PDB file of C-alpha atoms in Angstrom:
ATOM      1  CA  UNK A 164      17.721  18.500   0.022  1.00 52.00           C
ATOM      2  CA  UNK A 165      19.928  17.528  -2.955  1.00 61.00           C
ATOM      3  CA  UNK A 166      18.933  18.912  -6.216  1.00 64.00           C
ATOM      4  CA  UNK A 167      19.532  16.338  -9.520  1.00 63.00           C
ATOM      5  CA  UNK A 168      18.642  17.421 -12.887  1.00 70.00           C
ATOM      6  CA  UNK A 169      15.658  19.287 -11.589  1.00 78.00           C
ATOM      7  CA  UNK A 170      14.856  17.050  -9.153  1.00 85.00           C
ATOM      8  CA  UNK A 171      14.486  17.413  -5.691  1.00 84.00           C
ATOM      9  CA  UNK A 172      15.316  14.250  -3.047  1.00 81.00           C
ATOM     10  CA  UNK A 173      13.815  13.769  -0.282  1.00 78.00           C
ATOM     11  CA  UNK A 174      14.448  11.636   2.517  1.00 73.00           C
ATOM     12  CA  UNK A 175      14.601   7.786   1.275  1.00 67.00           C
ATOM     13  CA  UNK A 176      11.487   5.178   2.587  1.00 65.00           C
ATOM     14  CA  UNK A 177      12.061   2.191   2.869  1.00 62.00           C
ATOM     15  CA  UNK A 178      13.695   1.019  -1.238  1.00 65.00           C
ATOM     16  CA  UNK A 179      12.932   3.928  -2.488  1.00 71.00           C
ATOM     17  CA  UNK A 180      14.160   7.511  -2.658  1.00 75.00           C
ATOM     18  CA  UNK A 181      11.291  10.421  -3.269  1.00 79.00           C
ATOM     19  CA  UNK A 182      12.102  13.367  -5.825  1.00 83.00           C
ATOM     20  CA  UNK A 183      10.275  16.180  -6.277  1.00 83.00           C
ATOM     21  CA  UNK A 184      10.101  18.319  -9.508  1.00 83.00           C
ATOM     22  CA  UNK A 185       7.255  21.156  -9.619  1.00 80.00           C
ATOM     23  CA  UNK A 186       3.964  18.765  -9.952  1.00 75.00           C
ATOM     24  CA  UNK A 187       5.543  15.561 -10.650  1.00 80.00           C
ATOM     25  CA  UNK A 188       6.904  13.172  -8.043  1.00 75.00           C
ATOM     26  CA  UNK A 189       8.874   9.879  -8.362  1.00 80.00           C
ATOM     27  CA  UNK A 190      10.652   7.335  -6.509  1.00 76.00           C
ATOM     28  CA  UNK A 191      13.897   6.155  -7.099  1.00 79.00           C
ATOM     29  CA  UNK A 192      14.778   2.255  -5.985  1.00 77.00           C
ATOM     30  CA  UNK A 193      17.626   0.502  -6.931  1.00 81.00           C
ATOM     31  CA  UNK A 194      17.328  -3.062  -7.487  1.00 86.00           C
ATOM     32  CA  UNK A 195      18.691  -6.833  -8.540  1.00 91.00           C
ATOM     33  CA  UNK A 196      16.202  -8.112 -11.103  1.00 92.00           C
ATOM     34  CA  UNK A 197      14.510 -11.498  -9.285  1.00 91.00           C
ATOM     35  CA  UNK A 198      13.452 -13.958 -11.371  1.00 90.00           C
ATOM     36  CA  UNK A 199      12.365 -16.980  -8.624  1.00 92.00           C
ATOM     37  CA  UNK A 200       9.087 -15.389  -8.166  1.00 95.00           C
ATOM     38  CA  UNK A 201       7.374 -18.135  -9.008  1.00 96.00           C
ATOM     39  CA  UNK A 202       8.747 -20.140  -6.606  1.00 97.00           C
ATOM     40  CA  UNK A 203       8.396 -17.414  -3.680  1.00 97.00           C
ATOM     41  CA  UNK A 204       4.807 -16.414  -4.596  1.00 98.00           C
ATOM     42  CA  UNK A 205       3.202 -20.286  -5.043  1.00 98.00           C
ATOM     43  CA  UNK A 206       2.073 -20.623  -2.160  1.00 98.00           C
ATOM     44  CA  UNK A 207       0.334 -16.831  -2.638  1.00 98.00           C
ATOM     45  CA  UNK A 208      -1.176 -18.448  -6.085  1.00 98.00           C
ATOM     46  CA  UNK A 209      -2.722 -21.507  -4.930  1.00 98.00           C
ATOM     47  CA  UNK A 210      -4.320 -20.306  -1.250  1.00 97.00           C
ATOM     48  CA  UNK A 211      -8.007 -19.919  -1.874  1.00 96.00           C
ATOM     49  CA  UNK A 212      -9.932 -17.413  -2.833  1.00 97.00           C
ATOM     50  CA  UNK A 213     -13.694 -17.275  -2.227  1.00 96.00           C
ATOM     51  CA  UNK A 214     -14.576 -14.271  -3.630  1.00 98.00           C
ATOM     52  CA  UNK A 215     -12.580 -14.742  -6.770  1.00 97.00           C
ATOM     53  CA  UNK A 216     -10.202 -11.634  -6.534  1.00 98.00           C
ATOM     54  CA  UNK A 217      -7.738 -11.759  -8.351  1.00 98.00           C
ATOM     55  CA  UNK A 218      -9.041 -13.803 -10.992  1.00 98.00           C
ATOM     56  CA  UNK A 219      -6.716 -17.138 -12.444  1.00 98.00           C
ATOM     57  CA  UNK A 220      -5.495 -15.125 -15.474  1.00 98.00           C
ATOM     58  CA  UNK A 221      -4.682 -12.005 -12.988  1.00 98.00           C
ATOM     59  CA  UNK A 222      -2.777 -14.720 -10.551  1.00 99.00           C
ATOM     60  CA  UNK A 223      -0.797 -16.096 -13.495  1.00 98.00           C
ATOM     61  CA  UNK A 224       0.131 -12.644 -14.717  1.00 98.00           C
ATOM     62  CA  UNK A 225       1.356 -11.787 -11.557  1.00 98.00           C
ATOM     63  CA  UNK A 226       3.839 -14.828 -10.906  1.00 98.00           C
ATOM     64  CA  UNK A 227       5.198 -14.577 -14.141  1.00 97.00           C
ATOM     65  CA  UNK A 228       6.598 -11.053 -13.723  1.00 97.00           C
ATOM     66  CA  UNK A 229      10.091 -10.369 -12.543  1.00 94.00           C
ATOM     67  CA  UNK A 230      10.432  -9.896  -8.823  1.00 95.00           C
ATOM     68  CA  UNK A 231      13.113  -7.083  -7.300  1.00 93.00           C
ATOM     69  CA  UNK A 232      15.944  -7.279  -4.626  1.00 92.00           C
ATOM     70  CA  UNK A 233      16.104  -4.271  -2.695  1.00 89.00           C
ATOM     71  CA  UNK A 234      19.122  -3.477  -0.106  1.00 85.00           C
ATOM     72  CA  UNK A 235      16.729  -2.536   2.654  1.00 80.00           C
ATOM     73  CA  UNK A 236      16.084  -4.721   5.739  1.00 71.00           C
ATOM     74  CA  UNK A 237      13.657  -5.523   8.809  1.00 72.00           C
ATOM     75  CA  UNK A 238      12.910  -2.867  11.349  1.00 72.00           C
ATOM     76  CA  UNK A 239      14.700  -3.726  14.410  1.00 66.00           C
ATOM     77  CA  UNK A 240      16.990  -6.188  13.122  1.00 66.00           C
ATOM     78  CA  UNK A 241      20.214  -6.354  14.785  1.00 69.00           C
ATOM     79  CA  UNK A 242      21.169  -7.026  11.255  1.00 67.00           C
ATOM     80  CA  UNK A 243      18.833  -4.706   9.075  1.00 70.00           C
ATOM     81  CA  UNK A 244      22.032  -3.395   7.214  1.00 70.00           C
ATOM     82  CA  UNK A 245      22.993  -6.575   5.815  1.00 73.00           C
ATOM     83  CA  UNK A 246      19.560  -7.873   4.578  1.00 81.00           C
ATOM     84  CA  UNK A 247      17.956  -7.552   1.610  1.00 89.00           C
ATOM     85  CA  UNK A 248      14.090  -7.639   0.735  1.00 89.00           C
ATOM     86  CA  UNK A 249      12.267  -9.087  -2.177  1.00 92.00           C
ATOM     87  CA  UNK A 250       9.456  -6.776  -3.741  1.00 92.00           C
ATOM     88  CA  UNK A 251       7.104  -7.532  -6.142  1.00 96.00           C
ATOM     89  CA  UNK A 252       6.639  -3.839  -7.467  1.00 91.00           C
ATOM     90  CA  UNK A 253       5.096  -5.053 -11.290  1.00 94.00           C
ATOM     91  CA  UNK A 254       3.013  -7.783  -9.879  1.00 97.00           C
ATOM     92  CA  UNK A 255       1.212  -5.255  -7.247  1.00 96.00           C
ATOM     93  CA  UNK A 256       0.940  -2.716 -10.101  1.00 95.00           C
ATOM     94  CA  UNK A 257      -0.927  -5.593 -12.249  1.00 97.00           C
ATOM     95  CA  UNK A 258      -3.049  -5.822  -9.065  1.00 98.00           C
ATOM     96  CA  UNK A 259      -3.819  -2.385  -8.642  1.00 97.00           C
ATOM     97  CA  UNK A 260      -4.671  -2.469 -12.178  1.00 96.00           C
ATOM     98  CA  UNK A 261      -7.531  -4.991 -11.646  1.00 97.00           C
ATOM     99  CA  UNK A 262      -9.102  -2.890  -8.837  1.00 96.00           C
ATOM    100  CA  UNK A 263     -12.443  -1.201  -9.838  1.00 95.00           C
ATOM    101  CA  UNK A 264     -13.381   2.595  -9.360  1.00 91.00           C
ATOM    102  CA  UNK A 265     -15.118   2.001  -5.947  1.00 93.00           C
ATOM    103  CA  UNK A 266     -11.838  -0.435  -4.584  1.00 96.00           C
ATOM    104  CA  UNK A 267      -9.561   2.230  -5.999  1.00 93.00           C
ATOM    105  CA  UNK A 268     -11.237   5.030  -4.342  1.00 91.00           C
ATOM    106  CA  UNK A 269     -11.129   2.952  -1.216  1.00 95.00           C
ATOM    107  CA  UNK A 270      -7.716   2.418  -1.595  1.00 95.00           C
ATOM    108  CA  UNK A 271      -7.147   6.885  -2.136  1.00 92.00           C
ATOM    109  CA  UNK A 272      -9.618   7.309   0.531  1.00 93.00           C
ATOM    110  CA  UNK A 273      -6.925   5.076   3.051  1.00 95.00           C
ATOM    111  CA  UNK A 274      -4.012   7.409   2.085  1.00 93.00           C
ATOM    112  CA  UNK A 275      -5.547  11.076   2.578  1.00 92.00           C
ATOM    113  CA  UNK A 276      -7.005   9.363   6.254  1.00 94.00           C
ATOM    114  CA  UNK A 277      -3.324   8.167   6.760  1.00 94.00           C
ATOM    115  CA  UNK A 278      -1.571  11.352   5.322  1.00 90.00           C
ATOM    116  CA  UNK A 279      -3.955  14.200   7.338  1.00 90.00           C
ATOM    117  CA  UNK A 280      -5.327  12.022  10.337  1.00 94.00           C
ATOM    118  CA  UNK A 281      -2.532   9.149  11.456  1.00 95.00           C
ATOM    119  CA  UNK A 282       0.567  10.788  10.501  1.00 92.00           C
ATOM    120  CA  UNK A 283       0.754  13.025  13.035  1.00 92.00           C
ATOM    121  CA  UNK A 284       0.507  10.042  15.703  1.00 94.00           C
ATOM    122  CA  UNK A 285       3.236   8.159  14.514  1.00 88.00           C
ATOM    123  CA  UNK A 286       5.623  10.991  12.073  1.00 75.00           C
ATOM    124  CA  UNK A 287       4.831   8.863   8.873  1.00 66.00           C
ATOM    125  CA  UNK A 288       5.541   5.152  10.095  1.00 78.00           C
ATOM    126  CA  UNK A 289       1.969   4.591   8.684  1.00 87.00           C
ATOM    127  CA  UNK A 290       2.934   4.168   5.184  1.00 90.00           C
ATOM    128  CA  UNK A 291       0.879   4.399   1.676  1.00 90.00           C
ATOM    129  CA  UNK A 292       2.242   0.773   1.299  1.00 92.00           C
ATOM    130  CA  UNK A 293       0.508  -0.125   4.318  1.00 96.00           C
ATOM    131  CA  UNK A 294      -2.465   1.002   2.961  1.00 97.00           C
ATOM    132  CA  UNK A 295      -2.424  -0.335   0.017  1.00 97.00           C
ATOM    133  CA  UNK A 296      -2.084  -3.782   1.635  1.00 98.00           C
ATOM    134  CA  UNK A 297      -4.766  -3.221   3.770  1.00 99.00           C
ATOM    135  CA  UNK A 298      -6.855  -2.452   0.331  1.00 98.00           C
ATOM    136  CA  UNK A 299      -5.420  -5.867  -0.958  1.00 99.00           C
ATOM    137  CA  UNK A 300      -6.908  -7.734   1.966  1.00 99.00           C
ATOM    138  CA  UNK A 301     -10.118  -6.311   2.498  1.00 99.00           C
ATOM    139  CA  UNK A 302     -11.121  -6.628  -1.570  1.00 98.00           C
ATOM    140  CA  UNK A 303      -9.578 -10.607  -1.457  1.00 99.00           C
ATOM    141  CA  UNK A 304     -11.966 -11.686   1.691  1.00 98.00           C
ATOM    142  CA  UNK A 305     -15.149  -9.357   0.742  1.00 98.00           C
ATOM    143  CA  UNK A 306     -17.896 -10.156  -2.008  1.00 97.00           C
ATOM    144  CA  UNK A 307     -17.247  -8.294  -5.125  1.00 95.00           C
ATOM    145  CA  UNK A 308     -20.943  -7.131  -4.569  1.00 94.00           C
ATOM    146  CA  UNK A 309     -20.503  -4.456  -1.832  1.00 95.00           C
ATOM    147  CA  UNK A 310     -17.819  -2.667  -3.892  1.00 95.00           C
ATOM    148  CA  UNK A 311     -19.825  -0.575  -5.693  1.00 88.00           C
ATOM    149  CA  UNK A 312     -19.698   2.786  -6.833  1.00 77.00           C
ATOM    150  CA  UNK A 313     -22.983   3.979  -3.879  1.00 73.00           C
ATOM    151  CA  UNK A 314     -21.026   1.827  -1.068  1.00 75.00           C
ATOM    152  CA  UNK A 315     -17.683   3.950  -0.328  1.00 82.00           C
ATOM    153  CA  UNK A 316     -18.129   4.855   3.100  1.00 88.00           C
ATOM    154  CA  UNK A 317     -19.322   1.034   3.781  1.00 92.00           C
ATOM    155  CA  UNK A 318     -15.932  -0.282   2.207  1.00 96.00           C
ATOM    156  CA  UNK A 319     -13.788   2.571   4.085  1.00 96.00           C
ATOM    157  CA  UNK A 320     -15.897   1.142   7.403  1.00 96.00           C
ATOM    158  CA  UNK A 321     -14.914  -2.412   6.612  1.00 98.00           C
ATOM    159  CA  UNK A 322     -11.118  -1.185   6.059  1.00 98.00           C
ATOM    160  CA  UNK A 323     -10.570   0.736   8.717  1.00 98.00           C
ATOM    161  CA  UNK A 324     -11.676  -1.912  11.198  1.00 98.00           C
ATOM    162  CA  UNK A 325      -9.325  -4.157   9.607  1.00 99.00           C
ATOM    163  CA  UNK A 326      -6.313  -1.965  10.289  1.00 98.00           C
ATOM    164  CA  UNK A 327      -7.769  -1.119  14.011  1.00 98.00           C
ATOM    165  CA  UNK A 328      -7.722  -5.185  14.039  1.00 99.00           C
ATOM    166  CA  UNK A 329      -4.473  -4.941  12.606  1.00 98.00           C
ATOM    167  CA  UNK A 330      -2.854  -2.797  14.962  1.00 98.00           C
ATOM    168  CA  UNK A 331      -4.539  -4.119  17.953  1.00 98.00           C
ATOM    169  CA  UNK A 332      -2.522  -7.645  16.804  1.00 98.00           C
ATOM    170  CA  UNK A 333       0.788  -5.810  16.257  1.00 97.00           C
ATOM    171  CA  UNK A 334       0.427  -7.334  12.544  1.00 98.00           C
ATOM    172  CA  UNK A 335      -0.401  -6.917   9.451  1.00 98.00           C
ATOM    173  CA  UNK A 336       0.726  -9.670   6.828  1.00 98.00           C
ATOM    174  CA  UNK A 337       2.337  -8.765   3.838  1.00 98.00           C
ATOM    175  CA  UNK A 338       0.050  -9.627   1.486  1.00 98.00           C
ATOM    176  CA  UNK A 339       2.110 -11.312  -0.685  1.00 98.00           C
ATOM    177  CA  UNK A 340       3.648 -13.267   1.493  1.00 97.00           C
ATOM    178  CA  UNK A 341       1.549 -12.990   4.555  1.00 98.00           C
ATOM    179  CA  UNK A 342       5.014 -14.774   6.800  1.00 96.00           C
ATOM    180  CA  UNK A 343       6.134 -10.840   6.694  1.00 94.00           C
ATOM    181  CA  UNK A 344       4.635  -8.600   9.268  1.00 95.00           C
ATOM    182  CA  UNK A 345       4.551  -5.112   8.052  1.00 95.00           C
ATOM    183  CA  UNK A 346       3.736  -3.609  11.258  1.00 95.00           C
ATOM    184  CA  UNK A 347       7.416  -4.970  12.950  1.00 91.00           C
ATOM    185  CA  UNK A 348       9.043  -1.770  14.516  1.00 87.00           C
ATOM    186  CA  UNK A 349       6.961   0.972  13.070  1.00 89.00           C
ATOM    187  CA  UNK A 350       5.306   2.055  16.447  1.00 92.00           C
ATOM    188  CA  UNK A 351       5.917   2.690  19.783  1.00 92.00           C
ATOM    189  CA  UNK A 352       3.413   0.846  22.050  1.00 94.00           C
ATOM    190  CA  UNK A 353       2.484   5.100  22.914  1.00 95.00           C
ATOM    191  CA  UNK A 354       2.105   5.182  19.039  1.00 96.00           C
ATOM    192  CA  UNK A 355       0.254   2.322  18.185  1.00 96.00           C
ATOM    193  CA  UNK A 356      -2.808   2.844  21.270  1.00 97.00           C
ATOM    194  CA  UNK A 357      -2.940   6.360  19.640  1.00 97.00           C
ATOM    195  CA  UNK A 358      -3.568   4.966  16.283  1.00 97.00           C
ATOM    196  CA  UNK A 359      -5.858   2.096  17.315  1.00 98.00           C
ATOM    197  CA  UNK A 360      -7.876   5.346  19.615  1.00 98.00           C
ATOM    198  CA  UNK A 361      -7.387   7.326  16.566  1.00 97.00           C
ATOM    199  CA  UNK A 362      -9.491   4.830  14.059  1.00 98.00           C
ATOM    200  CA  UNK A 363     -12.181   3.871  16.747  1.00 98.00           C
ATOM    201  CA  UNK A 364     -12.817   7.611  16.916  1.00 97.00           C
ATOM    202  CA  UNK A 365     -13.082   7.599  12.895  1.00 96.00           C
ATOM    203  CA  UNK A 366     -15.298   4.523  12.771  1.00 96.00           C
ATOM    204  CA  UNK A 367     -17.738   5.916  14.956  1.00 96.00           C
ATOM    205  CA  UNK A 368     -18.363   9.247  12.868  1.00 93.00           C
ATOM    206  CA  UNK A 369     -19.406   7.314  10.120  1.00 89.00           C
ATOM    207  CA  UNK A 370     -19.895   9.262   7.118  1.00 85.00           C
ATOM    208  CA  UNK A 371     -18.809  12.681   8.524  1.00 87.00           C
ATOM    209  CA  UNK A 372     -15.813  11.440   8.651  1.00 88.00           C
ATOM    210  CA  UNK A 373     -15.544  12.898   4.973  1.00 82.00           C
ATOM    211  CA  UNK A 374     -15.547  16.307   6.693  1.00 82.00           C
ATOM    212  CA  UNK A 375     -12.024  15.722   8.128  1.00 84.00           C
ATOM    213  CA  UNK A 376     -10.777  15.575   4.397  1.00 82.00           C
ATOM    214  CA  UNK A 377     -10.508  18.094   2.657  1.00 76.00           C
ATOM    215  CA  UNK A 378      -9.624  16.818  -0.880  1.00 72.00           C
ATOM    216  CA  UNK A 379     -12.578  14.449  -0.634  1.00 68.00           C
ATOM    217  CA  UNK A 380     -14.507  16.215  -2.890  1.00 60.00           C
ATOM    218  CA  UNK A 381     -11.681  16.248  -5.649  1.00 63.00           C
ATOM    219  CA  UNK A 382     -11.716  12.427  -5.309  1.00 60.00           C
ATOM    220  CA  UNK A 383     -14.373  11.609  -6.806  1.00 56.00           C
ATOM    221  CA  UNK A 384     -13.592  13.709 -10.176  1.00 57.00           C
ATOM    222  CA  UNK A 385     -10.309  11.234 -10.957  1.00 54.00           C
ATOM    223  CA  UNK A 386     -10.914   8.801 -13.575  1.00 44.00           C
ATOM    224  CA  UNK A 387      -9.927   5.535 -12.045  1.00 43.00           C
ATOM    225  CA  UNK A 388      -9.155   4.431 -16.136  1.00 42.00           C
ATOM    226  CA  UNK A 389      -7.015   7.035 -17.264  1.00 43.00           C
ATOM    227  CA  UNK A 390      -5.410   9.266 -14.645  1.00 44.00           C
ATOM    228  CA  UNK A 391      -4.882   7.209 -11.122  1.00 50.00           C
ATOM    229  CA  UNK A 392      -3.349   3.932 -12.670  1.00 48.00           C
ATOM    230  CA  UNK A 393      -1.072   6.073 -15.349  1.00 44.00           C
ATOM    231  CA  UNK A 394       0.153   8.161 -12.173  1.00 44.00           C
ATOM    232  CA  UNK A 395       0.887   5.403 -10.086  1.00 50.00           C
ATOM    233  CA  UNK A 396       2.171   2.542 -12.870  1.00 44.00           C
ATOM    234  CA  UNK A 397       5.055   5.616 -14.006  1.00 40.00           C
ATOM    235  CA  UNK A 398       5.520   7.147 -10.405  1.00 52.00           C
ATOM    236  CA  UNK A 399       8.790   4.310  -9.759  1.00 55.00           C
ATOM    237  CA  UNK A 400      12.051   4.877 -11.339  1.00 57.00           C
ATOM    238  CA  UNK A 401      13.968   1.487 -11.542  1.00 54.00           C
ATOM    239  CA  UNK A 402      17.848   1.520 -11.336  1.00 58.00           C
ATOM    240  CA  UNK A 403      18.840  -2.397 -11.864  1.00 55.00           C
ATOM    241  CA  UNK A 404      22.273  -3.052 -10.966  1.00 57.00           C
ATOM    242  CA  UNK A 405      23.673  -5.604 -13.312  1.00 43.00           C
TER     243      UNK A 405
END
């Protein structure tokens, strides 16, 4: 592990490059600033919405912010080290930002499942990013109603079918630009039966399944207001190559 100015690196994912220092954690990504998102994200802004989520002034925000090119290319491509993807790393952070306590929680909820149940099936292909897409989806195509505060374990239920659904289809669109399967070469076909065996087991236990995690408890003291978005909107340190 190389050590930077206090920092410890990990192992890069994906764009980005983890570092470690005591209790903080960050990501490092370099990047080309992007600036046709409009143009790559219209037909995202125009496909309807029935439940309203995100809003018109939300949608507008989001096309308007600068896009990033990232050296980092498709799993299994015979030319994955000559491509280059384009992320949209403000606009998902205005997103996030829009997400209530009970869809936030949801969306927490989906990474301690994936970080103490599913990694161990597939040695981390099963990303937070991945999550968070699946959170995306299932608050775009549900009622605002059922996404409240009393209905956690409902919403995890609804989510975690939509992976297993997911996973089953060997894809999961990119919900940005839902042409881009995230779920191309992450699993083995071993893998990917253990997962989908893995979240038929969790569906059926309901609400124990909060027994399987231990930090569930601490969950529910985060203020979705304050300390979740401020941790995740300065946990990304941009390097833009000019």
């Amino acid at each position: 592990m190389d050590t930077v100015g206090g920092w410890n690196k990990g192992t890069r994912a994906g764009s980005a490059v983890p570092s470690t220092r005591g209790i903080y954690r960050r990501d490092d990504v370099f990047a080309f600033r992007c600036v046709v998102q409009r143009e790559v994200l219209a037909d995202w802004a125009k496909r309807r919405r029935p439940f309203g989520w995100p809003c018109a002034d939300v949608i507008n925000d989001v096309i308007n912010l600068d896009a990033q090119l990232v050296p980092v290319g498709c799993k299994g491509s015979i030319n994955r080290g000559m491509e280059w993807r384009i992320c949209f790393i403000y606009g998902e952070l205005k997103l996030t930002d829009t997400l209530n306590e009970c869809q936030y929680k949801l969306y927490i909820l989906l990474k301690m499942i994936n970080k103490e149940l599913l990694h161990p099936i597939c040695s981390g292909e099963m990303s937070s990013y991945i999550m968070k897409n699946v959170t995306f989806w299932v608050v775009e195509t549900h009622s605002q109603e059922i996404f409240r505060y009393e209905h956690p374990m409902h919403v995890l239920q609804i989510a975690l079918k939509f992976l297993q659904t997911a996973l089953v289809d060997n894809n999961l669109p990119y919900y940005m630009i839902p042409e881009r399967n995230l779920l191309v070469g992450r699993t083995t076909e071993k893998e990917r039966t253990g997962l989908i065996s893995k979240i038929e087991e969790l569906i059926n236990e309901g609400e124990r399944i909060i027994y399987r995690l231990p930090n569930y408890a601490r969950l529910w003291r985060l203020s979705l207001s304050t300390n979740l978005n401020k941790r995740e909107s300065v946990g990304t340190n941009w390097n833009f190559w000019s």
